[in-house]
Short mmCIF file of C-alpha atoms in Angstrom, two decimals:
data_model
loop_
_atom_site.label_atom_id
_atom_site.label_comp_id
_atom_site.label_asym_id
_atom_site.label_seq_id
_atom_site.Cartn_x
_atom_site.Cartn_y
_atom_site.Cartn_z
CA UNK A 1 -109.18 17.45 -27.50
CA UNK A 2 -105.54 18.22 -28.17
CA UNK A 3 -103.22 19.01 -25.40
CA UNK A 4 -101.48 22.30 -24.82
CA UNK A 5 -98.49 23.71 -22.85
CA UNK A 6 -99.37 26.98 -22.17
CA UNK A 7 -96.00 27.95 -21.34
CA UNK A 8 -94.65 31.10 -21.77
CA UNK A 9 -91.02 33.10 -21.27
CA UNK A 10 -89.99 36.65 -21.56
CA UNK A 11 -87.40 37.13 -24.34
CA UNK A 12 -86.19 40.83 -25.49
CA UNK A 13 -89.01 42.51 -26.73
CA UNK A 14 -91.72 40.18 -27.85
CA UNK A 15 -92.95 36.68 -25.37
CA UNK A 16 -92.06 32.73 -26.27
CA UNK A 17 -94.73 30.53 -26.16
CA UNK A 18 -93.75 26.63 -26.45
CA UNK A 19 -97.08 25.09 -26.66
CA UNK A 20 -97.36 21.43 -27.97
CA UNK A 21 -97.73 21.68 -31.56
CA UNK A 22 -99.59 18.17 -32.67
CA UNK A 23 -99.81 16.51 -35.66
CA UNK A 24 -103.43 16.11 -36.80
CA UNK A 25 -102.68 14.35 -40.43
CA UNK A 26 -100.86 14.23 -43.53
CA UNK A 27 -101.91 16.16 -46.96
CA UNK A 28 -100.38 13.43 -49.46
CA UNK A 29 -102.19 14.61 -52.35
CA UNK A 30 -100.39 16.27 -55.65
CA UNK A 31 -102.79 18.95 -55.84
CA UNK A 32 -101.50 20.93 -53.06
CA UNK A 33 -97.74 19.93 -53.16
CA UNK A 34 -97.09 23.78 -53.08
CA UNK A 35 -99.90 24.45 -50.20
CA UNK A 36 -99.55 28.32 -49.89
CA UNK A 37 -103.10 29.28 -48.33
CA UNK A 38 -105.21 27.60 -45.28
CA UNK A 39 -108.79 28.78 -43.68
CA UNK A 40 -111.28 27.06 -41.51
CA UNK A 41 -115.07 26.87 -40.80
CA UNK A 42 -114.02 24.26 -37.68
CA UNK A 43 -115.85 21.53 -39.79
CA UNK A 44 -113.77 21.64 -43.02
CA UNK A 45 -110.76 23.01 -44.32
CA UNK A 46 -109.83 25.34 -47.54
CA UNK A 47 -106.41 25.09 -48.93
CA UNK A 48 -104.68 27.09 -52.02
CA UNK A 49 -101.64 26.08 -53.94
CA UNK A 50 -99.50 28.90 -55.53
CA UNK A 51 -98.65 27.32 -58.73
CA UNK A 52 -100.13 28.80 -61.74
CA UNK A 53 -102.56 26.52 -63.89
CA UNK A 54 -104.65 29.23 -65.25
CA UNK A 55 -107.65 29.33 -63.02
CA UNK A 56 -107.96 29.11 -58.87
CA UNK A 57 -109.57 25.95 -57.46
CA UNK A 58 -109.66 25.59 -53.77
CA UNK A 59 -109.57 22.90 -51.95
CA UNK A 60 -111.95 21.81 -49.62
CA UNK A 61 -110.66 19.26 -46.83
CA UNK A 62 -112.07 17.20 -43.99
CA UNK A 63 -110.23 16.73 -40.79
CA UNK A 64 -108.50 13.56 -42.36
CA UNK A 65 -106.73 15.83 -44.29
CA UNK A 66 -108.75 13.92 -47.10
CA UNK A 67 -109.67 16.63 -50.62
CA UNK A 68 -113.52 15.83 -50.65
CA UNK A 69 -114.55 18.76 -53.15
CA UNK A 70 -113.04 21.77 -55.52
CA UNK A 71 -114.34 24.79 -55.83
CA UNK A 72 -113.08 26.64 -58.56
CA UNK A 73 -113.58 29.90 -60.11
CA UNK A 74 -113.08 31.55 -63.77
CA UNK A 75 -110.00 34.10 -62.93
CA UNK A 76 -106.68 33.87 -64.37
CA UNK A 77 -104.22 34.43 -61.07
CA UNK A 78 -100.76 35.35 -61.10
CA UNK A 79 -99.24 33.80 -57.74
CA UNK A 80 -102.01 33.20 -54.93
CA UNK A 81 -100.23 33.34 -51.91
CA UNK A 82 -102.57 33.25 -49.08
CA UNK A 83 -106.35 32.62 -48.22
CA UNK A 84 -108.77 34.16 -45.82
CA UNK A 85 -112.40 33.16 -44.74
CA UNK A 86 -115.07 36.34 -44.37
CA UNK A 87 -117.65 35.53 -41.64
CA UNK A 88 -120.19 35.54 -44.62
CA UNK A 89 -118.13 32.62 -46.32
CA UNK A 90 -116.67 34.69 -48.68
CA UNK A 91 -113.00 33.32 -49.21
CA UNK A 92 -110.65 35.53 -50.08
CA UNK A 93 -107.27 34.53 -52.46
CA UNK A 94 -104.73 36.93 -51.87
CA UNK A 95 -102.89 36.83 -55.93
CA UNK A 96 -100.06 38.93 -54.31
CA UNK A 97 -96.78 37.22 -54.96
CA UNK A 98 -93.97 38.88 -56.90
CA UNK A 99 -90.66 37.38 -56.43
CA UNK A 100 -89.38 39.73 -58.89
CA UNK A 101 -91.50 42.46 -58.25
CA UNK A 102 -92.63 43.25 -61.90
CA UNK A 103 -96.42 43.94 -61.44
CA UNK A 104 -97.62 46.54 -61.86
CA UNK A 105 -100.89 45.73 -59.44
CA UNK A 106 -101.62 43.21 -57.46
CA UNK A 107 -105.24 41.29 -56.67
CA UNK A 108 -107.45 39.89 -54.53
CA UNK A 109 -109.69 37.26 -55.50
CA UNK A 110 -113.35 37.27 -53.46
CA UNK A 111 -114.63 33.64 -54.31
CA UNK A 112 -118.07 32.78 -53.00
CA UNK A 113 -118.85 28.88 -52.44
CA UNK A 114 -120.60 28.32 -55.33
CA UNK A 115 -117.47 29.65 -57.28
CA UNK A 116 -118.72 32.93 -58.75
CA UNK A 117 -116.17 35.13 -58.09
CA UNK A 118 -114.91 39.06 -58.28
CA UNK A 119 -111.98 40.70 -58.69
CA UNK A 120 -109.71 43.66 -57.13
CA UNK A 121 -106.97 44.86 -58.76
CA UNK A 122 -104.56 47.08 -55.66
CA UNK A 123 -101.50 49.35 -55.79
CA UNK A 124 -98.92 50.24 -53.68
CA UNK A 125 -98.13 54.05 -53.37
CA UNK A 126 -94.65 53.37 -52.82
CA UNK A 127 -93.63 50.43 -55.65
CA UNK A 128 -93.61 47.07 -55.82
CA UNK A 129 -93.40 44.17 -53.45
CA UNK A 130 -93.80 41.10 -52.81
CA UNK A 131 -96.22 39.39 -50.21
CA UNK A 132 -97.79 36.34 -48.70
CA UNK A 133 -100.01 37.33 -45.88
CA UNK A 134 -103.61 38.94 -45.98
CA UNK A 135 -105.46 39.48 -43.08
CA UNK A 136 -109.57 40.76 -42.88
CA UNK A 137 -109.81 42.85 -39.76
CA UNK A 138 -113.42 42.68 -37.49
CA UNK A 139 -114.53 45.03 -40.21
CA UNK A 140 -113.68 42.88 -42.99
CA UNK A 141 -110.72 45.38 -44.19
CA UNK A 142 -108.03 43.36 -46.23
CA UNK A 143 -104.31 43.71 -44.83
CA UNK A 144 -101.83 43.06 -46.65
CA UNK A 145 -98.70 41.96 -45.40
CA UNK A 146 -94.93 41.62 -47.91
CA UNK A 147 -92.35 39.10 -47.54
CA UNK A 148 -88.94 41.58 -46.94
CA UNK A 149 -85.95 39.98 -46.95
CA UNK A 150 -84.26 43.38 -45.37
CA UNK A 151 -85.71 45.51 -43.37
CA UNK A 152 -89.47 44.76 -41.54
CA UNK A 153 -92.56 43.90 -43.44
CA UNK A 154 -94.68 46.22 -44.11
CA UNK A 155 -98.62 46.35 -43.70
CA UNK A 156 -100.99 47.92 -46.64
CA UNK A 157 -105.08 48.20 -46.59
CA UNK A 158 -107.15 49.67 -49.39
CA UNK A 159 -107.77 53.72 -48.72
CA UNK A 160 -111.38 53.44 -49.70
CA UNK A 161 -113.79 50.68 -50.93
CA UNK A 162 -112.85 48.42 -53.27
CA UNK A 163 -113.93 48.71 -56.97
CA UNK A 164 -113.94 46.06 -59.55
CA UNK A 165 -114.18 48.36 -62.06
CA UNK A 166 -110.16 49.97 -61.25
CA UNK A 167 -107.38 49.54 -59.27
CA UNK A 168 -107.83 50.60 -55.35
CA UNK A 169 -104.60 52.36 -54.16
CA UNK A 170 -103.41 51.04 -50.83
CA UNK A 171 -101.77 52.49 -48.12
CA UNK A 172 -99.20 51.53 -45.61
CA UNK A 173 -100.42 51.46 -42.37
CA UNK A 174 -97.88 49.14 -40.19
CA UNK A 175 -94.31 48.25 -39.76
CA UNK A 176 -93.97 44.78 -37.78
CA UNK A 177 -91.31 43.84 -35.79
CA UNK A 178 -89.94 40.74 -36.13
CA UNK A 179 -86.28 38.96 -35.31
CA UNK A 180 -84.61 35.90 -36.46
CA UNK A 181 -84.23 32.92 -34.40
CA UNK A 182 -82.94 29.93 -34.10
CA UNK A 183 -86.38 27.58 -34.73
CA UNK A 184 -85.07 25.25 -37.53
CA UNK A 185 -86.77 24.67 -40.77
CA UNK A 186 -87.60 26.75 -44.02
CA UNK A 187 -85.80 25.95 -47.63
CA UNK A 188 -82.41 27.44 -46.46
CA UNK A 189 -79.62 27.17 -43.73
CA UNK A 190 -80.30 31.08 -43.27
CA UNK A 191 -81.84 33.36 -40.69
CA UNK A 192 -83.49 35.19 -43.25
CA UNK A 193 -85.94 32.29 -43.30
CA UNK A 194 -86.86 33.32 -39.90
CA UNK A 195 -87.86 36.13 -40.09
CA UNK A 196 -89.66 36.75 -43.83
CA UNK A 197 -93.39 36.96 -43.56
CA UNK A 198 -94.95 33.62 -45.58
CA UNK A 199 -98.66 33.78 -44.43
CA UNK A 200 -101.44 35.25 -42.00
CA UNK A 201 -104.08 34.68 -40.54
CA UNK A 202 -106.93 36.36 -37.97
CA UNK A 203 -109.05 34.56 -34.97
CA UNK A 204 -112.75 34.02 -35.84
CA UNK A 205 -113.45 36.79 -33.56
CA UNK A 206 -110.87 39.06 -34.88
CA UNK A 207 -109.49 39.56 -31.33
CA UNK A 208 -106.12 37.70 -32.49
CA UNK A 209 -104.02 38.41 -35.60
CA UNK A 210 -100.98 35.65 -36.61
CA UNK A 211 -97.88 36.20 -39.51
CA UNK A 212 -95.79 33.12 -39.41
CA UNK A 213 -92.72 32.44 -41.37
CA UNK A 214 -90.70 29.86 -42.58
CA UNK A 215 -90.26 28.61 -39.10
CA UNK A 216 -92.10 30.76 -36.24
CA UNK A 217 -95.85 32.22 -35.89
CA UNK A 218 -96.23 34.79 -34.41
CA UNK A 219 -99.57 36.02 -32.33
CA UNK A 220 -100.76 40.04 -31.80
CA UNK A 221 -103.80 40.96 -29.32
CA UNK A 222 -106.15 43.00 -31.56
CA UNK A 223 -108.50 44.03 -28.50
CA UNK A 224 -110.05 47.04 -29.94
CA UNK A 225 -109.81 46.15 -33.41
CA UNK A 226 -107.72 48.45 -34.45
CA UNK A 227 -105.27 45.42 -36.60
CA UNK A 228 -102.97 48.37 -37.87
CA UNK A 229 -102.04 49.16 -34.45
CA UNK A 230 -102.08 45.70 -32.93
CA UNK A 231 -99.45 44.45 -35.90
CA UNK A 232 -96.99 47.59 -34.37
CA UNK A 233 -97.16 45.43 -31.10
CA UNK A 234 -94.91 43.15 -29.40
CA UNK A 235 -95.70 39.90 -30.59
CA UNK A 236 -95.93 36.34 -28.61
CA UNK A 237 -93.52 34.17 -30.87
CA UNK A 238 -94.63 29.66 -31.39
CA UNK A 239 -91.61 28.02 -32.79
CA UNK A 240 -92.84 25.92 -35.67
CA UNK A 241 -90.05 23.66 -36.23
CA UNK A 242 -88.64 21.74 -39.18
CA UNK A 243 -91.28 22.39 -41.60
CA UNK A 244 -89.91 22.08 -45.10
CA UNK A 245 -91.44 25.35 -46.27
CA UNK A 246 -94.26 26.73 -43.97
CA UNK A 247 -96.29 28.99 -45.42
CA UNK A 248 -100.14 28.17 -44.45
CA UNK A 249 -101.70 29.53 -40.97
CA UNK A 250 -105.31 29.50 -39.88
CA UNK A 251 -107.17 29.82 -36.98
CA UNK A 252 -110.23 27.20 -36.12
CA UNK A 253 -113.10 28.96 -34.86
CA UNK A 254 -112.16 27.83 -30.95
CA UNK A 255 -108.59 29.51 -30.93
CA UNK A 256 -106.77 26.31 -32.46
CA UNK A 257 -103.77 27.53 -34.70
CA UNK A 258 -103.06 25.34 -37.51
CA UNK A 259 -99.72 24.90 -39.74
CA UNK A 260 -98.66 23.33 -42.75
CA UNK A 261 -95.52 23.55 -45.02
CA UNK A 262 -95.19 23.09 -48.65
CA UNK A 263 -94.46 19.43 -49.61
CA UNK A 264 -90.81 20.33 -50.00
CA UNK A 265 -87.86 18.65 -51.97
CA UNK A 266 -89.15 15.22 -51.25
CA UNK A 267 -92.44 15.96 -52.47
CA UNK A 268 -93.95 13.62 -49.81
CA UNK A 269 -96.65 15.24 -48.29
CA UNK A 270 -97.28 18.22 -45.45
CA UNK A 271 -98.45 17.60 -41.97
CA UNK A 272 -101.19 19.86 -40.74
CA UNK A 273 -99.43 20.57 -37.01
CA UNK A 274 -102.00 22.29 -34.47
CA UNK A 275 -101.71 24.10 -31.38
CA UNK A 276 -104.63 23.93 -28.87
CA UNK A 277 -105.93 27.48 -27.54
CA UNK A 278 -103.31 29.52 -29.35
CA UNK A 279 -105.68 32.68 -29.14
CA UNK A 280 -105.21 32.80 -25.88
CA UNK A 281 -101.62 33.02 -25.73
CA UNK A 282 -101.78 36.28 -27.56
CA UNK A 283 -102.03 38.07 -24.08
CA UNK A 284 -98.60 37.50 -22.06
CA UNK A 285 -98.94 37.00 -18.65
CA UNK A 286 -98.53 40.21 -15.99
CA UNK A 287 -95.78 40.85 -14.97
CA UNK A 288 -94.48 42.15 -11.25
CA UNK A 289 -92.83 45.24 -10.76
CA UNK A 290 -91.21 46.39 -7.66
CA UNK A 291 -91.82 50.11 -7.20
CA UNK A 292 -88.96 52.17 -6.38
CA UNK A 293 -87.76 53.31 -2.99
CA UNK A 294 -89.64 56.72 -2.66
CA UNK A 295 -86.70 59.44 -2.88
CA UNK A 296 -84.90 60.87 0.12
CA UNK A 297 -85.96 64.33 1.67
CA UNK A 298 -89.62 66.11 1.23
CA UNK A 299 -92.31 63.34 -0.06
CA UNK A 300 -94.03 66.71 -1.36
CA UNK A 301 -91.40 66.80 -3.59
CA UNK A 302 -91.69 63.01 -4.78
CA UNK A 303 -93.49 62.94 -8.38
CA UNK A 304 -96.10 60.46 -8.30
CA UNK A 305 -95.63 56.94 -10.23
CA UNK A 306 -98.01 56.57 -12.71
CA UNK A 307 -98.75 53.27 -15.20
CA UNK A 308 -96.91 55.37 -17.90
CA UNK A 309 -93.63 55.29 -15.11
CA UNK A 310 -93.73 51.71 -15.06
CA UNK A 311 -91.21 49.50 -16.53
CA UNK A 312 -93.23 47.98 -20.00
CA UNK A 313 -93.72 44.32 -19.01
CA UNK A 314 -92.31 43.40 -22.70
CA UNK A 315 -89.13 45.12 -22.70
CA UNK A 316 -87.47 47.03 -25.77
CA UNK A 317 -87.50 44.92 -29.12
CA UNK A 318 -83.77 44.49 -30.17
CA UNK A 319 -82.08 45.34 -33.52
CA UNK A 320 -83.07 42.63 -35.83
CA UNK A 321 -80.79 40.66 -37.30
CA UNK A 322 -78.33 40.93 -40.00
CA UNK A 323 -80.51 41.50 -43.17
CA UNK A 324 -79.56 38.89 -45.72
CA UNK A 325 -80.45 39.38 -49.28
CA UNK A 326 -83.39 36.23 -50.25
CA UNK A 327 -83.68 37.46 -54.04
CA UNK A 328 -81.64 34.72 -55.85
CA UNK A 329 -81.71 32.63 -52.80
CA UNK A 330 -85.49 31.23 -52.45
CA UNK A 331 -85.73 30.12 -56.43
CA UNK A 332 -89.50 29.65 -56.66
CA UNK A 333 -91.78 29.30 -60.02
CA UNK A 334 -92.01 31.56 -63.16
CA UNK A 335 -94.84 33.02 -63.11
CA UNK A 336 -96.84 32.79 -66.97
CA UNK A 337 -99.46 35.85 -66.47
CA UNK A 338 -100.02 38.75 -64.61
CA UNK A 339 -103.21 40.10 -62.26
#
């Protein structure tokens, strides 16, 4: 069992967890040297790269960190950028990545474990971005999550079912608040590696959502699974520190949160890092409020203090940080095809 520091501080607006993050083992083989995309069925793992080869294969791993099988499936992607396990075993490829935001849809890939697969083609109603995180709410619902390099990232869903047979238009849904810090790691000596959004992923109950970036995940309550409402939230921030590019996130099914990076300029390998009962950091601790001295004069007169009168136990969320421009910065892959 891996240890854990459930430890957590109040900064301004959102919690700090510093849990012990662990290392469990090393990925050392070429075929995932740009690991993008990690899910988990607590006996096996399923990675993605993000390069483009001309068909998806995922990677099935045992807890060694050892390849032992690839599934792959007939679809041409464009830039796979995440991956997300459906209760059914459905794994989902999230072929959203635009660095230069020329597409004019974007796709999700539904791969079942024998490798028959289907495709969704998506819009956005309000042009094109780029993103890295998707997210399946209790219901199953895709979220989609960009990568801004000003301003906050931005949640989409599908407005109706999904159709192989068009494009689905999406619609926003969520703003998420996130800050820069000081965690090190990421491909750049920048804070805009802090806070750009490089992956998701959701608790096998669907009771816990998590968006890392380059160097920080961060963990929303989804208690009534309402995910679009829960990603609006003050989040509880776990520093993730000195990966070389960290863009995978999953959840094992008993609230472990796993990490891994890209292999990065070294092209050496990515630990898989793992913190023990993350899910239940997601709720910060209560806080204790002193009520105020009741007013001089008539009690009558004295409003009564309601929950709604209470000082929030998160605080106010700050203005974010400077935003930096990351187009030109982050130089990643040409991309040969489109979704």
């Amino acid at each position: 069992m891996l240890p854990a520091l459930l430890t957590l501080a109040l900064t301004a607006g959102s919690a700090l967890a510093e849990p012990a993050v662990v290392d469990v083992c090393r990925i050392s083989d070429q075929r995932l040297q740009e690991l993008s995309g990690l899910a988990s069925d607590g006996e096996r793992w399923y990675a993605v790269n993000d390069s483009d080869d001309g068909h998806v294969e995922i990677q099935v791993l045992d807890r060694t960190c050892a390849i032992t099988r690839t599934i792959e499936a007939p679809a041409n992607p464009f830039d796979v950028e995440d991956l997300a396990l459906a209760p059914d075993g459905t794994l989902w490829l999230a072929d959203t990545g635009d660095n230069g935001r020329s597409r004019e849809t974007v796709a999700l890939h539904a791969v079942a474990p024998d490798g028959t697969s289907r495709l969704y083609r998506l819009t956005y109603p309000d042009g094109k971005h780029d993103a890295e995180a998707l997210l399946l709410d209790a219901r199953g619902v895709p979220h989609v999550v960009t990568k801004e390099s000003i301003g906050s990232p931005l949640v989409y869903r599908p407005k109706g079912d999904l159709d192989v047979g068009a494009p689905t238009p999406m619609e926003q849904v969520a703003k998420v608040r996130i800050r820069g810090t000081d965690t090190p790691g990421g491909p750049l000596q920048s804070s805009v590696v802090t806070r750009v959004v490089t992956g998701g992923a959701m608790s096998a109950d669907g009771k816990v959502a998590a968006l890392r970036t380059y160097t920080d995940a961060y963990l929303f309550p989804v208690p009534d699974g309402d995910l679009a409402k829960a990603l609006e939230s003050d989040p509880v921030r776990v520093p993730l520190p000195n990966e070389p590019q960290g863009e995978a996130i999953a959840f094992d099914p008993d609230g472990t949160l796993l990490s891994a990076s890209e292999f990065g300029d070294r092209g050496t390998g990515s630990t898989v890092r793992a913190v023990a009962n993350a899910t239940a950091l997601a709720t910060p601790p209560p806080t204790t409020t002193t009520p105020p001295p009741p007013p001089q004069g008539d009690p009558a007169a004295a409003p009564p203090t309601t929950d709604e009168d209470r000082p929030l136990p998160w605080g106010v969320i700050g203005a974010g940080a400077a935003a930096l421009a990351l187009t030109g910065l982050l130089v990643r892959r040409s991309r040969r095809r489109g979704a």
